[in-house]
XYZ file of N, CA and C in Angstrom:
789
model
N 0.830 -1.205 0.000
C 0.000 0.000 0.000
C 0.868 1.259 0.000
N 0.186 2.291 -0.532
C 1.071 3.681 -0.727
C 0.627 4.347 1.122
N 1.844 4.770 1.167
C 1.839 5.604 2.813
C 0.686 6.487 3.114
N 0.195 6.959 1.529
C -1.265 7.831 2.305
C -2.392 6.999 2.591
N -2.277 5.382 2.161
C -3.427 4.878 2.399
C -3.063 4.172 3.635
N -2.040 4.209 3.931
C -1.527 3.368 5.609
C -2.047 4.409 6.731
N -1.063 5.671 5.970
C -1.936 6.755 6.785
C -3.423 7.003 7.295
N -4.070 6.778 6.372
C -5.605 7.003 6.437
C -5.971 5.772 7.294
N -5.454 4.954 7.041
C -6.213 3.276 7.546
C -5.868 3.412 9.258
N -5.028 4.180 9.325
C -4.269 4.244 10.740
C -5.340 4.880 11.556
N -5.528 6.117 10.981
C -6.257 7.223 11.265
C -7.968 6.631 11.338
N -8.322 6.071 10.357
C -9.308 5.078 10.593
C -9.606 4.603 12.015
N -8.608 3.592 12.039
C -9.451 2.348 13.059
C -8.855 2.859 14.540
N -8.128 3.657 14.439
C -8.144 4.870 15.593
C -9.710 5.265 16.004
N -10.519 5.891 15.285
C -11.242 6.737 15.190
C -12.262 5.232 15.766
N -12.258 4.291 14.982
C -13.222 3.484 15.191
C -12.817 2.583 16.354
N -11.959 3.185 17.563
C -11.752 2.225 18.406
C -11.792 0.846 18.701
N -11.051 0.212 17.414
C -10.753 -1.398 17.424
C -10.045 -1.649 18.594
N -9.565 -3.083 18.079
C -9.336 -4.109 19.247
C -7.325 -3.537 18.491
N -6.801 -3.573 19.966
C -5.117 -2.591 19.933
C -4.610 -3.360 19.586
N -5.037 -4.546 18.716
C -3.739 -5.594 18.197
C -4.000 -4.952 17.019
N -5.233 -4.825 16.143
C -5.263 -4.024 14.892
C -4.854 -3.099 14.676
N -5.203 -2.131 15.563
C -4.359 -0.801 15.746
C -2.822 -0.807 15.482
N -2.589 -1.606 16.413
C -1.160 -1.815 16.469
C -0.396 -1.921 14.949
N -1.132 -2.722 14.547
C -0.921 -3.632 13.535
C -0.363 -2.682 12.123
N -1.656 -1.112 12.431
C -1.601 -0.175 11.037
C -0.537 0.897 11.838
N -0.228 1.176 13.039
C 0.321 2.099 13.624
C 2.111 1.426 13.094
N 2.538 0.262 12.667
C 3.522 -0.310 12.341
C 3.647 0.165 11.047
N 2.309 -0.371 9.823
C 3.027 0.107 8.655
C 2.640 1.195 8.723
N 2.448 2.335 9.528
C 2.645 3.967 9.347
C 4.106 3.913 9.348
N 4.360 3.780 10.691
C 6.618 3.705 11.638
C 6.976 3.580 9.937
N 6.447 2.457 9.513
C 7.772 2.073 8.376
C 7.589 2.914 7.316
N 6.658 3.523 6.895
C 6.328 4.476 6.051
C 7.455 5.925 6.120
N 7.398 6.138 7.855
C 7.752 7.037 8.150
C 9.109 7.162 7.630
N 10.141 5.871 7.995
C 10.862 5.554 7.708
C 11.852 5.709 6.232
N 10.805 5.789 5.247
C 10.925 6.558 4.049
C 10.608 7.440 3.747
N 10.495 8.298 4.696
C 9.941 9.962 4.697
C 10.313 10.640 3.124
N 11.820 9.995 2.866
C 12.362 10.889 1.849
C 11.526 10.650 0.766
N 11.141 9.147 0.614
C 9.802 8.932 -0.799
C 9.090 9.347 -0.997
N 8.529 10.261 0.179
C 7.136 10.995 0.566
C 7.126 12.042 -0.290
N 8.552 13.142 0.396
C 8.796 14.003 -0.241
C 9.182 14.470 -1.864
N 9.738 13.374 -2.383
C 9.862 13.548 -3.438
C 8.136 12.902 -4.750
N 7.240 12.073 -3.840
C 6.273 11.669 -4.742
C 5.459 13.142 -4.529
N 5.772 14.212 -3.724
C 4.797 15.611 -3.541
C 4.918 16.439 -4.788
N 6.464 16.152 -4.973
C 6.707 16.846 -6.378
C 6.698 16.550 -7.613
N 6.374 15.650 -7.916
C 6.039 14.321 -9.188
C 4.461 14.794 -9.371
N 4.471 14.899 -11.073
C 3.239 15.118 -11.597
C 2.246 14.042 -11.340
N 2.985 13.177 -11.919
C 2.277 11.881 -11.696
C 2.187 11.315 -10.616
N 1.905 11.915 -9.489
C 1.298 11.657 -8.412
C -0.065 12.325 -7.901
N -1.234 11.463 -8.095
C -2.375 12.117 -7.834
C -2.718 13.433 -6.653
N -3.884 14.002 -6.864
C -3.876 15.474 -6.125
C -4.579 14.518 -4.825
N -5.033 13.760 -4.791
C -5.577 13.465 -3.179
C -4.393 12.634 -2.790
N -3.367 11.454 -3.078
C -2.432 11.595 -2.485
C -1.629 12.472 -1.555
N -1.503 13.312 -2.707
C -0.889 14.434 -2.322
C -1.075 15.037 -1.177
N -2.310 15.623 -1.305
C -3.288 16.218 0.105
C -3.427 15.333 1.447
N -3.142 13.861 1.050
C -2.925 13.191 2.457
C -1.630 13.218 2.483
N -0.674 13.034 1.721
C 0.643 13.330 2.245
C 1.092 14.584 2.700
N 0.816 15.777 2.780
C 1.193 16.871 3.318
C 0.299 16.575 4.896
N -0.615 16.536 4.702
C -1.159 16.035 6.454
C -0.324 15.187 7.474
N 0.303 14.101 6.684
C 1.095 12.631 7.217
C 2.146 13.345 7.709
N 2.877 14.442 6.883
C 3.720 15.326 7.055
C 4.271 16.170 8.031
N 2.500 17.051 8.159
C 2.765 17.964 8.915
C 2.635 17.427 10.417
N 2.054 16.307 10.117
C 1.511 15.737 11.797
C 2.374 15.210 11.855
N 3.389 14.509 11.203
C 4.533 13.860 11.635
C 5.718 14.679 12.166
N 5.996 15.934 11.669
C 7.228 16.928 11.883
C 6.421 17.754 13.113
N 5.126 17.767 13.415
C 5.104 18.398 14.667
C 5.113 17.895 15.881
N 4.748 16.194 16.007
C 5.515 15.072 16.352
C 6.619 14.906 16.696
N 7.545 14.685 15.759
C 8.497 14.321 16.047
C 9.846 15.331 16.067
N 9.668 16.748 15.835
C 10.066 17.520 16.000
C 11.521 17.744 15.560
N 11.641 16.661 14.287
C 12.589 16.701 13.087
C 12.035 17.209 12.088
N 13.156 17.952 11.699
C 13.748 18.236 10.124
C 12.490 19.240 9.595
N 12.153 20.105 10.725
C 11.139 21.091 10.350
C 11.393 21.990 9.624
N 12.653 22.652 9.487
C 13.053 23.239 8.355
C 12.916 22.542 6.782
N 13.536 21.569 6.561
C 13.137 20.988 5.929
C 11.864 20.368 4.835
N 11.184 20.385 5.989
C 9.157 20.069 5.724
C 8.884 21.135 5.497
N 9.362 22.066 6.040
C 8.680 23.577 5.736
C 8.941 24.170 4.589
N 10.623 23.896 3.657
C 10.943 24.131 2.866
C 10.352 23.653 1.010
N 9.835 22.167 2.058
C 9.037 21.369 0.655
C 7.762 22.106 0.667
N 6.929 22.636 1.905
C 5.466 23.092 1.814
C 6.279 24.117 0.598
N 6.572 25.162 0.934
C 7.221 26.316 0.436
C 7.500 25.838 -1.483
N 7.783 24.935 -1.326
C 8.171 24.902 -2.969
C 7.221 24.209 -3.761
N 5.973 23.113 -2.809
C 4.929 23.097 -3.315
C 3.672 24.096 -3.370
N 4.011 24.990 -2.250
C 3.309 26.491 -2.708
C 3.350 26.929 -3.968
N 4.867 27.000 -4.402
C 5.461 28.124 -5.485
C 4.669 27.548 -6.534
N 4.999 25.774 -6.691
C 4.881 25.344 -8.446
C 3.741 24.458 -8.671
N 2.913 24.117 -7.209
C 1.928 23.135 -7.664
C 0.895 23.494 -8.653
N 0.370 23.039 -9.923
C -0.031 23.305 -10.607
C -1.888 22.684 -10.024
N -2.008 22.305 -9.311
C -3.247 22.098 -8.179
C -3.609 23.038 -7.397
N -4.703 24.178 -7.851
C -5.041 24.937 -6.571
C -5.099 24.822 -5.127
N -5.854 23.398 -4.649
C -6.056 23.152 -3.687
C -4.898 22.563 -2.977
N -4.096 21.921 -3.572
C -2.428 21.241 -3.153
C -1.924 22.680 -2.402
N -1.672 23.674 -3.197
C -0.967 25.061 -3.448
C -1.490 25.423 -1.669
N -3.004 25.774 -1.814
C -3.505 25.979 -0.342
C -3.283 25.486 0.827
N -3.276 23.693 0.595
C -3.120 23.209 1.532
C -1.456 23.696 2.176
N -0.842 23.369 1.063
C 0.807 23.700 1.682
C 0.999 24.867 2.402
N 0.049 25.754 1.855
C 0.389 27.084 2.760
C -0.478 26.764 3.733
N -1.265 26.387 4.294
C -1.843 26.294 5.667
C -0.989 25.702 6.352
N -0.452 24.561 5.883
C 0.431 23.589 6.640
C 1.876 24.296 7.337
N 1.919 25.066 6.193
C 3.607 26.367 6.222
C 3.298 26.863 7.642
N 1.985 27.975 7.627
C 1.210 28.458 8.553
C 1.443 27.703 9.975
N 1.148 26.307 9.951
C 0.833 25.601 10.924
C 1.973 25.001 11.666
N 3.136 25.521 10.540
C 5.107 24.665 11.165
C 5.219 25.874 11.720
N 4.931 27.200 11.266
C 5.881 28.092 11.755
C 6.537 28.028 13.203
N 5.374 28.113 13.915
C 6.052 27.901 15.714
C 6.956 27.409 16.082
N 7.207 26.038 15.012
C 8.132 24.799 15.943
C 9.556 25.418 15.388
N 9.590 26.703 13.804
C 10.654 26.600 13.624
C 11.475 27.621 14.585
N 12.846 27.908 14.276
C 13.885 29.042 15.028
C 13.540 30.225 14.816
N 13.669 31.048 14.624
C 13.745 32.642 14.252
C 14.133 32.490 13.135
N 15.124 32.355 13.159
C 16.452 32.022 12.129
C 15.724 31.298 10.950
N 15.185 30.095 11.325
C 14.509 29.350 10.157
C 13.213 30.057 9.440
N 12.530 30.589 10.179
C 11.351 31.728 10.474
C 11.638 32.490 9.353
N 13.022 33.591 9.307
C 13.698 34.651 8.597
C 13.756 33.853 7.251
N 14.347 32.880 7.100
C 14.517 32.062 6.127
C 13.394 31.534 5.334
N 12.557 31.209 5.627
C 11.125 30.957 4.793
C 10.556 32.169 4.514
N 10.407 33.342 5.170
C 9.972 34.111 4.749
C 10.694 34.712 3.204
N 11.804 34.878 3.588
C 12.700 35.340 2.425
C 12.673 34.585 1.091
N 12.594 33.623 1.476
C 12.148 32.694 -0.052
C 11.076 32.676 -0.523
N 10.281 33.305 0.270
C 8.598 33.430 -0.271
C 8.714 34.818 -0.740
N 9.152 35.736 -0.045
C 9.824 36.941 -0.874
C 10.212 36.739 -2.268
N 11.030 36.199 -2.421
C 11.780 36.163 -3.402
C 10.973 35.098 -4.595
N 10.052 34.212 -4.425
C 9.154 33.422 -4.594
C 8.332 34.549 -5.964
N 8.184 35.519 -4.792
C 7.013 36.682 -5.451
C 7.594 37.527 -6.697
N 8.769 37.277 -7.085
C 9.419 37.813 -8.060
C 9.600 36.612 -9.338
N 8.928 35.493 -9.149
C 8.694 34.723 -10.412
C 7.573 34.911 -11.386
N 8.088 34.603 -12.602
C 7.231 35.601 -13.772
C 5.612 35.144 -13.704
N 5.659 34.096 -13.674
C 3.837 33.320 -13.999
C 3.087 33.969 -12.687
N 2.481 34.701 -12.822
C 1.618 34.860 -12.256
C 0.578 34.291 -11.498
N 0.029 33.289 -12.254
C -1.041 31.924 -11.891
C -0.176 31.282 -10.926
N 1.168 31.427 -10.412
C 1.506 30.619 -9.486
C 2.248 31.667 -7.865
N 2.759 33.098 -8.532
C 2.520 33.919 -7.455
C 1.650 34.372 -6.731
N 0.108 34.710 -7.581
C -0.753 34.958 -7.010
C -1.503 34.398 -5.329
N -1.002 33.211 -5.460
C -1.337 32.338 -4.254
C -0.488 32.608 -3.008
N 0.976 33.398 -3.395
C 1.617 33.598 -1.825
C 1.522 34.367 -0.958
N 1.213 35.840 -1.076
C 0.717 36.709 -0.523
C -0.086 36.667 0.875
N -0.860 35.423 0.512
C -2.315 35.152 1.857
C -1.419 34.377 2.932
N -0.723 33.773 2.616
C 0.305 32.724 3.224
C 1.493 33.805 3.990
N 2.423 34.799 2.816
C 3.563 35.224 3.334
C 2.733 36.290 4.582
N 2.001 36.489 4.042
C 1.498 37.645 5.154
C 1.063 37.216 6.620
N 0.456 36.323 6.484
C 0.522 35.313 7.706
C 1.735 35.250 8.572
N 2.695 33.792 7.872
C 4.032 34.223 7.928
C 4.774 34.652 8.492
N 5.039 35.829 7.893
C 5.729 37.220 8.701
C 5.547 37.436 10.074
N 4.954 37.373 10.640
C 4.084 37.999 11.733
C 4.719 36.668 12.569
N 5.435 35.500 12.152
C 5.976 34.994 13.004
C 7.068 35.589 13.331
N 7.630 36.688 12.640
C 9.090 36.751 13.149
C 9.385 38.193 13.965
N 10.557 37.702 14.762
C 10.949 38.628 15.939
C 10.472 40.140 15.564
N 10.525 41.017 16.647
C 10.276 42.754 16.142
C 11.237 42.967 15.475
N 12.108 42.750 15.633
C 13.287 43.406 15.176
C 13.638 43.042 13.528
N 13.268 41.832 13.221
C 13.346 41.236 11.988
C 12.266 41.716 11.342
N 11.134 41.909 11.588
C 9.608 42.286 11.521
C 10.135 44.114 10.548
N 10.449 44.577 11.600
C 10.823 45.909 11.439
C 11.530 46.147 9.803
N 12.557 45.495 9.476
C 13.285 45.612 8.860
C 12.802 44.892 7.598
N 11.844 44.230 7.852
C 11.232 43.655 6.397
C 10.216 44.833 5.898
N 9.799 45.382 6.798
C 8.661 45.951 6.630
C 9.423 47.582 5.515
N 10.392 48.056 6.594
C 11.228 49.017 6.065
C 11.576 48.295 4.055
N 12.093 47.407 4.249
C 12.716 46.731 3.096
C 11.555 46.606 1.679
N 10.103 46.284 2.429
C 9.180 46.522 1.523
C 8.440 47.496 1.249
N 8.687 48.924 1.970
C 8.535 50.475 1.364
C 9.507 50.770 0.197
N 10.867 50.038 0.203
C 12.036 50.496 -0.693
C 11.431 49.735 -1.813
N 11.019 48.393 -1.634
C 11.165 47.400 -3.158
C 9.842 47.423 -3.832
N 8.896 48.264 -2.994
C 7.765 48.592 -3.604
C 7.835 49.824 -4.670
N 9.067 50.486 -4.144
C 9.007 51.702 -4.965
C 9.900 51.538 -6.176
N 10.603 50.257 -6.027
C 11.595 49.831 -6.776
C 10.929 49.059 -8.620
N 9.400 48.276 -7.824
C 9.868 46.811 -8.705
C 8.343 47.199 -9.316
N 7.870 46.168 -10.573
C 6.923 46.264 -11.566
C 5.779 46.129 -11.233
N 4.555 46.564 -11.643
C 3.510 46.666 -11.360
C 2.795 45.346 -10.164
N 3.554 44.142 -11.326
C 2.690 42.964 -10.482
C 3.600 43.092 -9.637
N 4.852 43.096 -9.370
C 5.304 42.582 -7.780
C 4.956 43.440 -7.056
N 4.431 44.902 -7.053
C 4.427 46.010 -6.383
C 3.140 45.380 -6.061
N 2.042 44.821 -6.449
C 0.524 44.834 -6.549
C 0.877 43.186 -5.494
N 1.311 42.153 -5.371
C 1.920 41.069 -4.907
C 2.563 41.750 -3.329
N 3.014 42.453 -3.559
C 3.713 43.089 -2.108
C 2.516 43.367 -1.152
N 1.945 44.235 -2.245
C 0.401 45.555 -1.346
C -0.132 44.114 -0.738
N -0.820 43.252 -1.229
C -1.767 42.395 -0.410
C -1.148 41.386 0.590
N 0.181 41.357 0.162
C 1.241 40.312 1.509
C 1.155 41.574 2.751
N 1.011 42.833 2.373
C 0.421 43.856 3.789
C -0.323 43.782 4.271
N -1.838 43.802 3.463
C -2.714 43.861 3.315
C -3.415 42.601 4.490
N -2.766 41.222 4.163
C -2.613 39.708 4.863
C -2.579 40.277 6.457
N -1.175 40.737 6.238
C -0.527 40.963 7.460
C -1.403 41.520 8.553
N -1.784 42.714 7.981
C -2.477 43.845 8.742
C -3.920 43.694 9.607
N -4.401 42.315 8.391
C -5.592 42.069 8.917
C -5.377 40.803 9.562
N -4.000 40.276 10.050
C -4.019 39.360 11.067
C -3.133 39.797 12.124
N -2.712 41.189 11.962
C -1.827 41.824 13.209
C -1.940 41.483 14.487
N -3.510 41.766 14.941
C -3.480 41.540 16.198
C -2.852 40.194 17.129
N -3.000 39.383 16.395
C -1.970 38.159 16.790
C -0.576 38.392 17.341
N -0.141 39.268 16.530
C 1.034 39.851 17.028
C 1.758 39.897 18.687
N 0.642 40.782 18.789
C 0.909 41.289 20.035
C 0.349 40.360 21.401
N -0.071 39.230 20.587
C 0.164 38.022 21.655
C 1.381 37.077 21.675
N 1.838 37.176 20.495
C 3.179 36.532 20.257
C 4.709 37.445 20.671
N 4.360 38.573 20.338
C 5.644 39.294 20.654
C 5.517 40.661 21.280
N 4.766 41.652 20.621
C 4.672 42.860 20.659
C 4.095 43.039 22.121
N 4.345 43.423 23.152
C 4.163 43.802 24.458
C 4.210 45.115 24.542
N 4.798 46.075 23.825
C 4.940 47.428 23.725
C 3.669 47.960 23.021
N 2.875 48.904 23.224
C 2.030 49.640 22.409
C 2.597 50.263 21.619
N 3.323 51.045 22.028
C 3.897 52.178 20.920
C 4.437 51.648 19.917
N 5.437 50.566 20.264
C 6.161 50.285 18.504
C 5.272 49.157 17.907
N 4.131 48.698 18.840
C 3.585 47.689 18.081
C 2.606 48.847 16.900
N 2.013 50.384 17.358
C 1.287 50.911 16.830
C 1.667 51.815 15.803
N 3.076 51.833 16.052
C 4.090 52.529 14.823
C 4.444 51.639 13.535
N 4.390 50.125 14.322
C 4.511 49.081 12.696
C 3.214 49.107 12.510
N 2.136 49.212 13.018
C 0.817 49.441 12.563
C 0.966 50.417 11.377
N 1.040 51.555 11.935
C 1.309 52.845 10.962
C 2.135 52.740 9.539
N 2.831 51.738 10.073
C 3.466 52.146 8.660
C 3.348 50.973 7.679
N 2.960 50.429 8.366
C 2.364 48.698 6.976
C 0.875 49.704 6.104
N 0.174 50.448 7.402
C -1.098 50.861 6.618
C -0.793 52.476 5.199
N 0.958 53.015 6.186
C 1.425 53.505 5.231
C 1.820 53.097 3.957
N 2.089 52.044 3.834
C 2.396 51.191 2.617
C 1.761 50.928 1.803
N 0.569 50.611 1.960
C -0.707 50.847 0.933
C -1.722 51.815 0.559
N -1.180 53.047 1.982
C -1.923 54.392 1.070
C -1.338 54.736 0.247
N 0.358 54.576 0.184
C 1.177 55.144 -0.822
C 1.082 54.546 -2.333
N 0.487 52.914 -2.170
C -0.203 52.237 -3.542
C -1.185 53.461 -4.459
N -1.984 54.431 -3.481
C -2.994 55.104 -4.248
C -2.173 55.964 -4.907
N -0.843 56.573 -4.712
C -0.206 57.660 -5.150
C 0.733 57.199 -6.783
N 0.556 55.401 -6.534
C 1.396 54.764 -7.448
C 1.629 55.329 -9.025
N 2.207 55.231 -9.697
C 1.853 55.759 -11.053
C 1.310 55.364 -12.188
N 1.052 53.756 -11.351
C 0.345 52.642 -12.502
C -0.981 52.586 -11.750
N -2.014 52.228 -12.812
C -3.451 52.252 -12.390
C -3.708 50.829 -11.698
N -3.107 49.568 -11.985
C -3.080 48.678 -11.524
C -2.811 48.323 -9.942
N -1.614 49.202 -9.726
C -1.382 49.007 -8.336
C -2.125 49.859 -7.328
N -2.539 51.204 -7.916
C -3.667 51.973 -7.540
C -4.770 51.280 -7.210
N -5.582 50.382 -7.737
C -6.767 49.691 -7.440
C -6.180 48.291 -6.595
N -5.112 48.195 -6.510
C -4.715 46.633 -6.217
C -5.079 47.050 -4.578
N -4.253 48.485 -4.203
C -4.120 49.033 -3.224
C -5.874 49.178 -2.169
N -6.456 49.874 -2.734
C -8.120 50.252 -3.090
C -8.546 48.616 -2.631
N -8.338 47.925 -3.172
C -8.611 46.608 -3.175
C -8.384 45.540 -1.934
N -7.381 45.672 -1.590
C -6.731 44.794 -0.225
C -7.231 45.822 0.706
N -7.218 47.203 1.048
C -7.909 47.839 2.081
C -9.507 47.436 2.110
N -10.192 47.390 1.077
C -11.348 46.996 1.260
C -12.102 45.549 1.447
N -11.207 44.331 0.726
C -11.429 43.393 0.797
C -10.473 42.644 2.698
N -9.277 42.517 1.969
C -8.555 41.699 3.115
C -8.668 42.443 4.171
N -9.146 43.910 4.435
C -8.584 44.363 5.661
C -9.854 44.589 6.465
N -11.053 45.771 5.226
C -12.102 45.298 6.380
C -13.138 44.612 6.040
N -12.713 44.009 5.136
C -13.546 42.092 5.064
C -13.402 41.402 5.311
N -12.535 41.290 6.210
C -11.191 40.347 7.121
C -12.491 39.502 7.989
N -12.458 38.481 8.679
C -13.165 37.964 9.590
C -12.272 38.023 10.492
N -11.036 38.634 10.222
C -10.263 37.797 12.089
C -10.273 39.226 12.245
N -10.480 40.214 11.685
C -10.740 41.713 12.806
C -11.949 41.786 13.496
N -11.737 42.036 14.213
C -13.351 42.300 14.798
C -13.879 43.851 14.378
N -15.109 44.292 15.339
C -15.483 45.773 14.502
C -14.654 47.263 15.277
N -13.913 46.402 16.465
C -13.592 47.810 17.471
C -11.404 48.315 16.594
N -11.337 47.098 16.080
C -9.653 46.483 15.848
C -9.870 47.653 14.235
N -10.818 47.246 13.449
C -11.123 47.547 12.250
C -11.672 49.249 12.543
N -12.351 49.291 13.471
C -12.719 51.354 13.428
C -11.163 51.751 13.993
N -10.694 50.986 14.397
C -9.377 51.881 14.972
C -8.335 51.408 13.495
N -8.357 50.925 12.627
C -7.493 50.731 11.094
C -7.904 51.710 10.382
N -9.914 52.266 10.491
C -10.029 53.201 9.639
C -9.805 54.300 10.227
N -9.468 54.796 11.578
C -9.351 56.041 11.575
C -7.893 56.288 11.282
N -7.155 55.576 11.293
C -5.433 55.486 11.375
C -5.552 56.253 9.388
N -6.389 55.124 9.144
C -6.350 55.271 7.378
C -6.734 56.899 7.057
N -8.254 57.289 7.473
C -8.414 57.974 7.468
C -7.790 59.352 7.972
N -6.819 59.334 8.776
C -6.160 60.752 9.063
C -5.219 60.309 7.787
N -4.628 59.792 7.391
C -3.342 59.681 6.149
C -3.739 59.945 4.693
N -5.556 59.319 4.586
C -5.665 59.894 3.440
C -6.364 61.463 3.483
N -6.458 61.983 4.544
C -6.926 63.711 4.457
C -5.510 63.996 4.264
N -4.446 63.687 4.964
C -2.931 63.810 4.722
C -2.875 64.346 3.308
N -2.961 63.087 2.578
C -3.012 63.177 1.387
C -3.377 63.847 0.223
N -4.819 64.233 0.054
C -6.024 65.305 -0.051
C -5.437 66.703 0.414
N -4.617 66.585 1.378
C -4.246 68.500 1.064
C -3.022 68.622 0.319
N -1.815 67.179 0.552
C -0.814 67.348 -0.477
C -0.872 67.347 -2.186
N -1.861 66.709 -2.322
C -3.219 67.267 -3.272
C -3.356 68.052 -3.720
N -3.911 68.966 -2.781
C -4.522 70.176 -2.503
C -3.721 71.089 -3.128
N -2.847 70.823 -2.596
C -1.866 72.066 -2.401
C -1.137 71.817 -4.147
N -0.336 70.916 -4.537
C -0.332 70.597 -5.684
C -1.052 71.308 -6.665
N -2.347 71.280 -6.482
C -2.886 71.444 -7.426
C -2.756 73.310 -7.939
């Protein structure tokens, strides 16, 4: 039998509280499955390996590396590259939930490191396969230290002003992600108000400055993630979200008199 169906069978007669010699019996050819972890990984990236395979092998995966608390860099690195190229929508998703779901167990260090490749991820040409990282990197992020936090954030005011419509429009909604899962934050790290409300400020700076863009694309992309991801968000509530629009709202009267005055 293939490991996702040992898997499942395991998971099965678990559920159906058999007699523990059976149990036993599928909990063995899981071990040995496990055992070839490396087959696992490489049938994820093979065309010719069906999409529900697949989808039970990233589960077998993730429950196994949070388990056993090996080679999480690693697992995290394959979610990450079946993000980038799976040509399966739903594969693509699952991996990023799963990404989502390693982050904790990894280092900082490893943390910094996935993020950056999903960065850099977002600068591949096909579109149909960047489009999907954004919801994920933005997540993501928000695992890593203030200090690392800080400096990405700084790094993506510069490369926004730097790079082409789509990566600029790819950036705005990896904010956009972010912003509307911030509050998490400040259960994980941010203990300070002030600098937690100053990276507030300036992620939401990052996408008013989309409206000022010079392409119409990133202009609406901008328009777009404020209205959809941020306050269509379900994980804001309504008190988290009036305090995003008034932040918004003093920056774009900001705006409106530099405008103004312009004109």
């Amino acid at each position: 039998m293939l490991p996702a169906e040992n898997y499942l069978n395991m998971k099965i007669v678990e559920l159906l509280d058999l007699d523990e010699s059976i149990v036993k019996k599928y909990i063995e050819f899981y071990r040995r499955d496990i055992e070839k972890i490396q087959y696992i990984f490489l049938s994820n990236l093979k065309t010719s390996t069906s999409g529900i395979i697949k989808k039970i092998q990233i589960e077998l995966l993730l429950e196994h590396t949070l388990k056993s608390k090996q080679e999480e860099i690693y697992t995290a690195l394959h979610f990450c590259n079946i993000l980038k190229v799976s040509g399966i929508e739903d594969i693509r998703n699952l991996a990023g939930k799963a990404l989502v779901n390693l982050m904790p167990s990894l280092s900082f260090q490893q943390r910094n490191d996935i993020a950056i490749e999903l960065l850099r991820a977002l600068e591949m040409e096909d579109y149909q396969f960047t489009k999907y990282i954004p919801y994920y990197l933005g997540q993501l992020i928000l695992y890593l230290t203030p200090n690392e936090l800080e400096e990405l954030v700084d790094d993506l005011i510069e490369k926004i002003k730097q790079s082409d419509p789509k990566l600029s429009s790819l950036l705005l909604r990896t904010v956009g992600i972010a912003i509307a899962n911030y509050p998490k934050y400040r259960e994980r790290f941010s203990k300070k108000e002030k600098s937690f409300e100053n990276r507030l400020s300036k992620m939401i700076g990052i996408l008013l400055n989309g409206f000022v863009h010079y392409n119409l694309k990133v202009k609406q992309t901008a328009f777009r993630v404020i209205g959809k991801e941020i306050f269509g968000s379900r994980h804001l509530n309504l008190e988290e979200k009036n305090h995003i629009f008034q932040l918004i709202a003093k920056k774009i009267l900001t705006l409106i008199i530099i405008f103004s005055k312009g004109a």
